mmCIF file of C-alpha atoms and ligand atoms in Angstrom:
data_model
loop_
_atom_site.group_PDB
_atom_site.id
_atom_site.type_symbol
_atom_site.label_atom_id
_atom_site.label_comp_id
_atom_site.label_asym_id
_atom_site.label_seq_id
_atom_site.Cartn_x
_atom_site.Cartn_y
_atom_site.Cartn_z
ATOM 1 C CA MET Y 188 71.210 199.597 139.617
ATOM 2 C CA SER Y 189 72.451 199.064 143.248
ATOM 3 C CA LYS Y 190 73.705 195.562 144.122
ATOM 4 C CA GLN Y 191 74.231 196.305 147.162
ATOM 5 C CA ALA Y 192 70.883 195.292 149.556
ATOM 6 C CA PRO Y 193 70.507 191.007 150.198
ATOM 7 C CA ILE Y 194 66.885 190.227 148.361
ATOM 8 C CA ILE Y 195 67.945 186.705 149.199
ATOM 9 C CA GLN Y 196 69.429 185.405 152.507
ATOM 10 C CA VAL Y 197 69.940 181.881 153.595
ATOM 11 C CA LYS Y 198 71.927 180.983 156.527
ATOM 12 C CA ASP Y 199 72.610 177.372 157.847
ATOM 13 C CA LEU Y 200 70.171 175.561 155.788
ATOM 14 C CA HIS Y 201 69.869 171.471 156.377
ATOM 15 C CA LYS Y 202 67.928 169.195 154.190
ATOM 16 C CA THR Y 203 67.820 165.015 154.706
ATOM 17 C CA TYR Y 204 65.773 162.282 152.844
ATOM 18 C CA GLY Y 205 66.939 159.144 154.859
ATOM 19 C CA ASP Y 206 70.042 158.675 155.273
ATOM 20 C CA THR Y 207 71.001 161.021 152.691
ATOM 21 C CA GLN Y 208 72.094 164.642 153.860
ATOM 22 C CA ALA Y 209 71.254 167.004 150.783
ATOM 23 C CA VAL Y 210 71.744 170.269 152.202
ATOM 24 C CA ASP Y 211 74.347 170.335 154.935
ATOM 25 C CA GLY Y 212 74.732 173.536 156.687
ATOM 26 C CA VAL Y 213 74.026 175.995 153.033
ATOM 27 C CA SER Y 214 74.832 179.428 153.791
ATOM 28 C CA PHE Y 215 74.890 182.584 151.109
ATOM 29 C CA GLU Y 216 73.237 185.828 150.596
ATOM 30 C CA VAL Y 217 71.773 186.930 146.370
ATOM 31 C CA MET Y 218 71.983 190.940 146.350
ATOM 32 C CA LYS Y 219 69.157 193.123 144.685
ATOM 33 C CA GLY Y 220 69.965 192.847 140.905
ATOM 34 C CA GLU Y 221 72.131 189.828 140.591
ATOM 35 C CA VAL Y 222 72.292 187.220 138.917
ATOM 36 C CA PHE Y 223 73.341 184.130 140.929
ATOM 37 C CA GLY Y 224 74.426 180.925 139.885
ATOM 38 C CA ILE Y 225 74.806 177.497 141.863
ATOM 39 C CA LEU Y 226 76.855 175.518 140.336
ATOM 40 C CA GLY Y 227 77.776 171.466 141.476
ATOM 41 C CA PRO Y 228 78.439 168.213 140.066
ATOM 42 C CA ASN Y 229 74.793 165.662 140.281
ATOM 43 C CA GLY Y 230 73.232 165.230 143.936
ATOM 44 C CA ALA Y 231 75.608 168.212 145.584
ATOM 45 C CA GLY Y 232 72.085 169.863 146.638
ATOM 46 C CA LYS Y 233 71.519 172.655 144.364
ATOM 47 C CA THR Y 234 68.012 171.984 142.837
ATOM 48 C CA THR Y 235 67.023 170.902 146.688
ATOM 49 C CA THR Y 236 68.395 174.511 148.021
ATOM 50 C CA LEU Y 237 66.345 176.305 144.894
ATOM 51 C CA GLU Y 238 63.716 174.390 145.635
ATOM 52 C CA ILE Y 239 63.565 175.361 149.432
ATOM 53 C CA ILE Y 240 64.079 179.150 148.998
ATOM 54 C CA GLU Y 241 60.712 178.854 145.911
ATOM 55 C CA THR Y 242 59.012 177.546 148.898
ATOM 56 C CA ILE Y 243 58.110 174.484 147.268
ATOM 57 C CA ARG Y 244 60.172 172.175 149.794
ATOM 58 C CA LYS Y 245 60.633 172.935 153.646
ATOM 59 C CA GLN Y 246 63.772 172.501 155.316
ATOM 60 C CA ASP Y 247 64.974 170.463 158.400
ATOM 61 C CA ARG Y 248 66.611 173.326 160.125
ATOM 62 C CA GLY Y 249 67.707 176.729 158.611
ATOM 63 C CA GLU Y 250 65.953 180.241 157.326
ATOM 64 C CA VAL Y 251 65.080 181.485 153.989
ATOM 65 C CA LEU Y 252 64.548 185.038 154.424
ATOM 66 C CA ILE Y 253 63.217 186.850 150.838
ATOM 67 C CA ASN Y 254 63.560 191.182 151.410
ATOM 68 C CA GLY Y 255 63.617 190.304 154.712
ATOM 69 C CA LEU Y 256 60.571 187.738 155.321
ATOM 70 C CA ASP Y 257 60.388 184.512 156.361
ATOM 71 C CA CYS Y 258 59.979 181.932 153.107
ATOM 72 C CA HIS Y 259 57.823 179.600 154.911
ATOM 73 C CA GLN Y 260 55.936 182.083 157.218
ATOM 74 C CA HIS Y 261 55.462 184.680 154.411
ATOM 75 C CA SER Y 262 55.155 182.091 151.778
ATOM 76 C CA HIS Y 263 51.728 183.789 149.955
ATOM 77 C CA LYS Y 264 53.620 186.829 150.057
ATOM 78 C CA ILE Y 265 56.952 185.406 148.618
ATOM 79 C CA LYS Y 266 55.091 183.806 145.816
ATOM 80 C CA GLN Y 267 53.767 186.824 145.345
ATOM 81 C CA ILE Y 268 57.493 188.306 144.646
ATOM 82 C CA ILE Y 269 59.157 185.272 142.646
ATOM 83 C CA GLY Y 270 58.832 183.582 139.315
ATOM 84 C CA VAL Y 271 59.889 179.815 139.434
ATOM 85 C CA GLN Y 272 60.566 178.487 135.786
ATOM 86 C CA LEU Y 273 58.857 174.944 135.076
ATOM 87 C CA GLN Y 274 59.338 172.198 133.053
ATOM 88 C CA SER Y 275 57.289 172.499 129.888
ATOM 89 C CA SER Y 276 56.493 168.941 130.510
ATOM 90 C CA SER Y 277 53.886 170.525 133.062
ATOM 91 C CA PHE Y 278 51.817 172.754 130.667
ATOM 92 C CA PHE Y 279 48.774 171.225 129.439
ATOM 93 C CA ASP Y 280 49.091 170.558 125.978
ATOM 94 C CA TYR Y 281 44.809 171.702 124.856
ATOM 95 C CA LEU Y 282 45.513 175.332 125.071
ATOM 96 C CA ASN Y 283 48.062 177.723 122.775
ATOM 97 C CA LEU Y 284 50.460 179.312 124.393
ATOM 98 C CA LYS Y 285 48.498 183.288 124.607
ATOM 99 C CA GLU Y 286 45.446 180.902 126.555
ATOM 100 C CA LEU Y 287 48.366 179.544 129.109
ATOM 101 C CA LEU Y 288 50.311 182.682 129.892
ATOM 102 C CA ASN Y 289 46.334 183.879 130.575
ATOM 103 C CA LEU Y 290 45.924 180.805 132.778
ATOM 104 C CA PHE Y 291 48.767 181.149 134.788
ATOM 105 C CA ALA Y 292 48.046 184.831 135.121
ATOM 106 C CA SER Y 293 44.187 184.354 136.931
ATOM 107 C CA PHE Y 294 46.550 181.946 139.167
ATOM 108 C CA TYR Y 295 47.481 185.476 140.624
ATOM 109 C CA ASN Y 296 43.991 186.968 139.452
ATOM 110 C CA ARG Y 297 45.953 189.622 137.447
ATOM 111 C CA THR Y 298 45.429 190.234 134.219
ATOM 112 C CA ILE Y 299 48.156 190.546 131.455
ATOM 113 C CA ASP Y 300 48.613 191.388 127.962
ATOM 114 C CA PRO Y 301 50.428 187.879 126.447
ATOM 115 C CA SER Y 302 51.555 189.563 123.071
ATOM 116 C CA GLU Y 303 53.801 191.868 125.757
ATOM 117 C CA ILE Y 304 55.287 188.851 127.458
ATOM 118 C CA LEU Y 305 55.789 186.278 124.473
ATOM 119 C CA GLY Y 306 57.698 189.603 123.398
ATOM 120 C CA LYS Y 307 60.267 189.406 126.060
ATOM 121 C CA VAL Y 308 61.322 186.122 125.088
ATOM 122 C CA GLU Y 309 61.101 186.713 121.282
ATOM 123 C CA LEU Y 310 57.984 184.088 121.030
ATOM 124 C CA THR Y 311 55.185 186.498 119.731
ATOM 125 C CA ASP Y 312 54.974 184.829 115.948
ATOM 126 C CA LYS Y 313 53.958 181.530 118.105
ATOM 127 C CA ALA Y 314 51.705 183.014 120.431
ATOM 128 C CA ASN Y 315 48.373 180.706 118.648
ATOM 129 C CA GLN Y 316 50.689 177.352 118.988
ATOM 130 C CA ARG Y 317 51.013 175.037 121.038
ATOM 131 C CA ILE Y 318 53.760 173.378 123.407
ATOM 132 C CA LYS Y 319 53.980 170.280 121.577
ATOM 133 C CA GLN Y 320 54.626 172.893 118.480
ATOM 134 C CA LEU Y 321 57.304 174.049 119.373
ATOM 135 C CA SER Y 322 61.149 173.200 119.518
ATOM 136 C CA GLY Y 323 63.562 172.681 122.659
ATOM 137 C CA GLY Y 324 64.838 175.774 123.117
ATOM 138 C CA GLN Y 325 60.991 177.907 122.405
ATOM 139 C CA LYS Y 326 59.971 175.793 124.990
ATOM 140 C CA GLN Y 327 62.414 176.493 127.748
ATOM 141 C CA ARG Y 328 61.736 180.025 126.321
ATOM 142 C CA PHE Y 329 58.269 179.633 127.002
ATOM 143 C CA SER Y 330 58.976 178.407 130.484
ATOM 144 C CA ILE Y 331 60.653 181.529 131.097
ATOM 145 C CA ALA Y 332 57.487 183.433 129.870
ATOM 146 C CA ALA Y 333 55.167 181.784 131.981
ATOM 147 C CA ALA Y 334 57.085 182.453 135.404
ATOM 148 C CA LEU Y 335 56.786 186.531 134.052
ATOM 149 C CA VAL Y 336 53.130 186.459 134.366
ATOM 150 C CA ASN Y 337 53.235 187.759 138.021
ATOM 151 C CA GLN Y 338 56.351 190.276 137.700
ATOM 152 C CA PRO Y 339 58.441 188.676 139.790
ATOM 153 C CA GLU Y 340 61.092 190.974 141.645
ATOM 154 C CA ILE Y 341 63.057 187.190 141.729
ATOM 155 C CA LEU Y 342 63.378 184.547 138.476
ATOM 156 C CA PHE Y 343 64.317 181.135 139.545
ATOM 157 C CA LEU Y 344 66.061 179.080 137.245
ATOM 158 C CA ASP Y 345 67.139 175.660 137.541
ATOM 159 C CA GLU Y 346 69.071 173.969 134.604
ATOM 160 C CA PRO Y 347 67.783 176.545 132.143
ATOM 161 C CA THR Y 348 69.368 175.437 128.854
ATOM 162 C CA THR Y 349 70.046 171.990 129.607
ATOM 163 C CA GLY Y 350 69.371 169.798 125.773
ATOM 164 C CA LEU Y 351 69.569 173.339 124.166
ATOM 165 C CA ASP Y 352 71.980 173.632 121.053
ATOM 166 C CA PRO Y 353 74.497 176.145 121.147
ATOM 167 C CA GLN Y 354 72.554 179.075 119.087
ATOM 168 C CA ALA Y 355 69.533 178.050 121.055
ATOM 169 C CA ARG Y 356 71.306 178.752 124.563
ATOM 170 C CA HIS Y 357 73.139 181.410 123.344
ATOM 171 C CA HIS Y 358 69.322 182.654 122.537
ATOM 172 C CA LEU Y 359 68.404 182.371 125.752
ATOM 173 C CA TRP Y 360 70.920 183.485 127.743
ATOM 174 C CA ASP Y 361 70.236 187.012 125.681
ATOM 175 C CA VAL Y 362 66.604 186.331 126.898
ATOM 176 C CA ILE Y 363 68.420 186.391 130.789
ATOM 177 C CA ARG Y 364 69.960 189.042 130.070
ATOM 178 C CA GLY Y 365 67.522 191.401 129.299
ATOM 179 C CA GLN Y 366 65.218 190.492 131.896
ATOM 180 C CA ASN Y 367 68.231 190.985 134.183
ATOM 181 C CA GLN Y 368 68.430 194.362 132.927
ATOM 182 C CA ASP Y 369 64.778 195.025 133.497
ATOM 183 C CA GLY Y 370 65.851 194.763 137.246
ATOM 184 C CA ILE Y 371 64.738 191.209 137.907
ATOM 185 C CA THR Y 372 67.425 189.260 140.345
ATOM 186 C CA ILE Y 373 68.312 185.616 138.826
ATOM 187 C CA VAL Y 374 69.148 181.784 140.850
ATOM 188 C CA LEU Y 375 69.923 179.299 138.605
ATOM 189 C CA THR Y 376 71.616 176.067 137.985
ATOM 190 C CA THR Y 377 73.607 174.965 135.292
ATOM 191 C CA HIS Y 378 75.996 172.426 134.391
ATOM 192 C CA TYR Y 379 77.758 174.703 131.640
ATOM 193 C CA MET Y 380 80.863 176.661 133.442
ATOM 194 C CA GLU Y 381 80.542 178.547 130.023
ATOM 195 C CA GLU Y 382 77.214 179.668 130.997
ATOM 196 C CA ALA Y 383 77.784 180.641 134.436
ATOM 197 C CA GLU Y 384 80.954 182.264 133.428
ATOM 198 C CA GLU Y 385 78.764 184.507 130.895
ATOM 199 C CA LEU Y 386 75.739 185.558 132.551
ATOM 200 C CA CYS Y 387 76.746 185.310 136.677
ATOM 201 C CA ASN Y 388 77.957 187.880 138.611
ATOM 202 C CA ARG Y 389 78.424 185.248 141.337
ATOM 203 C CA VAL Y 390 78.215 181.732 141.598
ATOM 204 C CA ALA Y 391 78.183 179.346 144.783
ATOM 205 C CA ILE Y 392 79.707 175.631 144.763
ATOM 206 C CA MET Y 393 78.307 173.135 146.044
ATOM 207 C CA ASN Y 394 79.753 169.269 146.632
ATOM 208 C CA GLN Y 395 77.998 166.818 148.694
ATOM 209 C CA GLY Y 396 75.489 169.704 150.352
ATOM 210 C CA LYS Y 397 78.270 172.002 151.140
ATOM 211 C CA ILE Y 398 79.160 175.337 149.417
ATOM 212 C CA VAL Y 399 82.627 174.963 148.835
ATOM 213 C CA ALA Y 400 83.039 178.481 147.066
ATOM 214 C CA ILE Y 401 81.372 181.497 147.039
ATOM 215 C CA ASP Y 402 83.031 184.651 144.327
ATOM 216 C CA THR Y 403 82.422 186.207 141.315
ATOM 217 C CA PRO Y 404 83.722 183.479 138.512
ATOM 218 C CA ASP Y 405 87.118 185.813 137.542
ATOM 219 C CA ASN Y 406 87.934 185.963 141.802
ATOM 220 C CA LEU Y 407 87.400 182.167 141.891
ATOM 221 C CA ILE Y 408 89.742 181.477 138.383
ATOM 222 C CA LYS Y 409 92.314 183.678 140.125
ATOM 223 C CA ILE Y 410 92.318 181.809 143.171
ATOM 224 C CA LEU Y 411 92.938 178.949 141.514
ATOM 225 C CA LEU Y 412 95.544 179.988 139.870
ATOM 226 C CA LYS Y 413 97.144 182.505 142.243
ATOM 227 C CA ASN Y 414 97.923 178.456 144.168
ATOM 228 C CA GLY Y 415 100.073 177.203 141.432
ATOM 229 C CA PHE Y 416 97.174 175.628 139.322
ATOM 230 C CA LYS Y 417 98.675 174.721 135.685
ATOM 231 C CA LYS Y 418 96.551 173.143 132.346
ATOM 232 C CA GLU Y 419 98.007 170.101 131.288
ATOM 233 C CA ARG Y 420 97.196 170.832 127.775
ATOM 234 C CA LYS Y 421 97.593 174.682 126.353
ATOM 235 C CA VAL Y 422 94.508 176.571 125.146
ATOM 236 C CA GLN Y 423 93.811 177.428 122.374
ATOM 237 C CA GLU Y 424 91.723 180.340 121.415
ATOM 238 C CA ALA Y 425 88.691 178.783 120.097
ATOM 239 C CA ASN Y 426 86.947 175.839 121.298
ATOM 240 C CA LEU Y 427 84.729 172.889 119.057
ATOM 241 C CA GLU Y 428 82.079 174.846 120.287
ATOM 242 C CA ASP Y 429 83.694 178.256 118.501
ATOM 243 C CA VAL Y 430 83.709 175.597 115.473
ATOM 244 C CA PHE Y 431 80.158 174.639 115.164
ATOM 245 C CA LEU Y 432 78.881 178.129 115.471
ATOM 246 C CA HIS Y 433 81.304 179.558 112.742
ATOM 247 C CA LEU Y 434 80.015 176.623 110.997
ATOM 248 C CA THR Y 435 76.374 176.714 111.847
ATOM 249 C CA GLY Y 436 75.711 180.305 112.589
ATOM 250 C CA HIS Y 437 74.802 181.995 115.139
ATOM 251 C CA GLY Y 438 71.385 182.519 114.039
ATOM 252 C CA LEU Y 439 68.120 180.645 115.044
ATOM 253 C CA ARG Y 440 66.397 178.035 113.202
ATOM 254 C CA GLU Y 441 63.432 177.185 114.825
HETATM 255 P P1 LIG R 11 71.098 167.617 139.807
HETATM 256 O O1 LIG R 11 72.563 168.106 139.511
HETATM 257 O O2 LIG R 11 71.855 165.921 139.102
HETATM 258 O O3 LIG R 11 70.083 168.199 139.437
HETATM 259 P P2 LIG R 11 71.203 168.653 142.341
HETATM 260 O O4 LIG R 11 72.874 169.134 142.774
HETATM 261 O O5 LIG R 11 70.433 169.769 141.927
HETATM 262 O O6 LIG R 11 71.492 167.113 141.871
HETATM 263 P P3 LIG R 11 69.131 167.024 144.354
HETATM 264 O O7 LIG R 11 68.352 166.839 143.559
HETATM 265 O O8 LIG R 11 69.362 168.484 145.381
HETATM 266 O O9 LIG R 11 70.833 167.630 143.727
HETATM 267 O O10 LIG R 11 69.730 166.325 145.343
HETATM 268 C C1 LIG R 11 70.661 166.032 146.256
HETATM 269 C C2 LIG R 11 70.826 164.632 146.938
HETATM 270 O O11 LIG R 11 69.388 164.572 147.539
HETATM 271 C C3 LIG R 11 71.128 163.797 146.059
HETATM 272 O O12 LIG R 11 71.335 162.517 146.578
HETATM 273 C C4 LIG R 11 69.526 163.328 145.861
HETATM 274 O O13 LIG R 11 69.299 161.520 145.263
HETATM 275 C C5 LIG R 11 68.651 163.366 146.555
HETATM 276 N N1 LIG R 11 67.213 163.925 147.113
HETATM 277 C C6 LIG R 11 66.301 164.632 146.275
HETATM 278 N N2 LIG R 11 65.317 164.215 146.142
HETATM 279 C C7 LIG R 11 65.126 163.608 146.841
HETATM 280 C C8 LIG R 11 63.880 162.840 147.121
HETATM 281 N N3 LIG R 11 62.505 163.801 147.183
HETATM 282 N N4 LIG R 11 63.579 162.137 147.656
HETATM 283 C C9 LIG R 11 65.000 161.462 148.264
HETATM 284 N N5 LIG R 11 66.284 161.629 147.656
HETATM 285 C C10 LIG R 11 65.979 162.986 147.668
#
């Protein structure tokens, strides 16, 4: 798939809340077919940036174009081609997974096959269960399923694996990779650097409302090393996560 054409163009975005400059002149492009990561410490402005692109929040200054269309002028059209992962706490608990997906599809005037969508996130066998009966990893996968009902071109995931155990996290990575292989452009935020290295073609690193670096994970590491960076502790060939996965297995026990 061509990764040359920008599907998202963010130009000089600014957003202030009272005295807090949450987003301070952010510009970047996301190419069609990319997995693009936004990284940064707490309060860096990642979610605010994401929510402006998702048309949930309005910027004070700057511009966001999706497929060349201004996000706010064409918010109705934009909403047809994006999928936003909601937190599982925002789902009604009196409906089962199949019923919830049908309800979301009705918001888009679409008829869907809930089993097909649940299959994409490996929840086929949970179709008749309710959100509260799911594990944390299953809830996260369901929230991706809900974002897929309108067959989006772009999927936005805000910290999709926060709070999950290593097995559930690896499983969710497979789901995200699968969606990207099906042609969906993915923009995600994460606090897990390993996740960014595993999934993202390019990452933007934000700090205090600004982008301080933007490149492939490999290039960012090479630039750091070229500038003379040396780790104080020698890196071992395995880490504690490898030990954990070795002892508890890669399989899910949900
Ligand atoms: P985290 O990693 O903790 O989720 P973030 O990088 O996503 O952080 P934002 O949630 O975008 O950061 O917040 C950026 C700044 O804007 C923070 O200082 C935050 O307190 C502030 N902020 C965010 N939303 C609001 C709001 N609705 N009202 C006031 N201030 C806000």
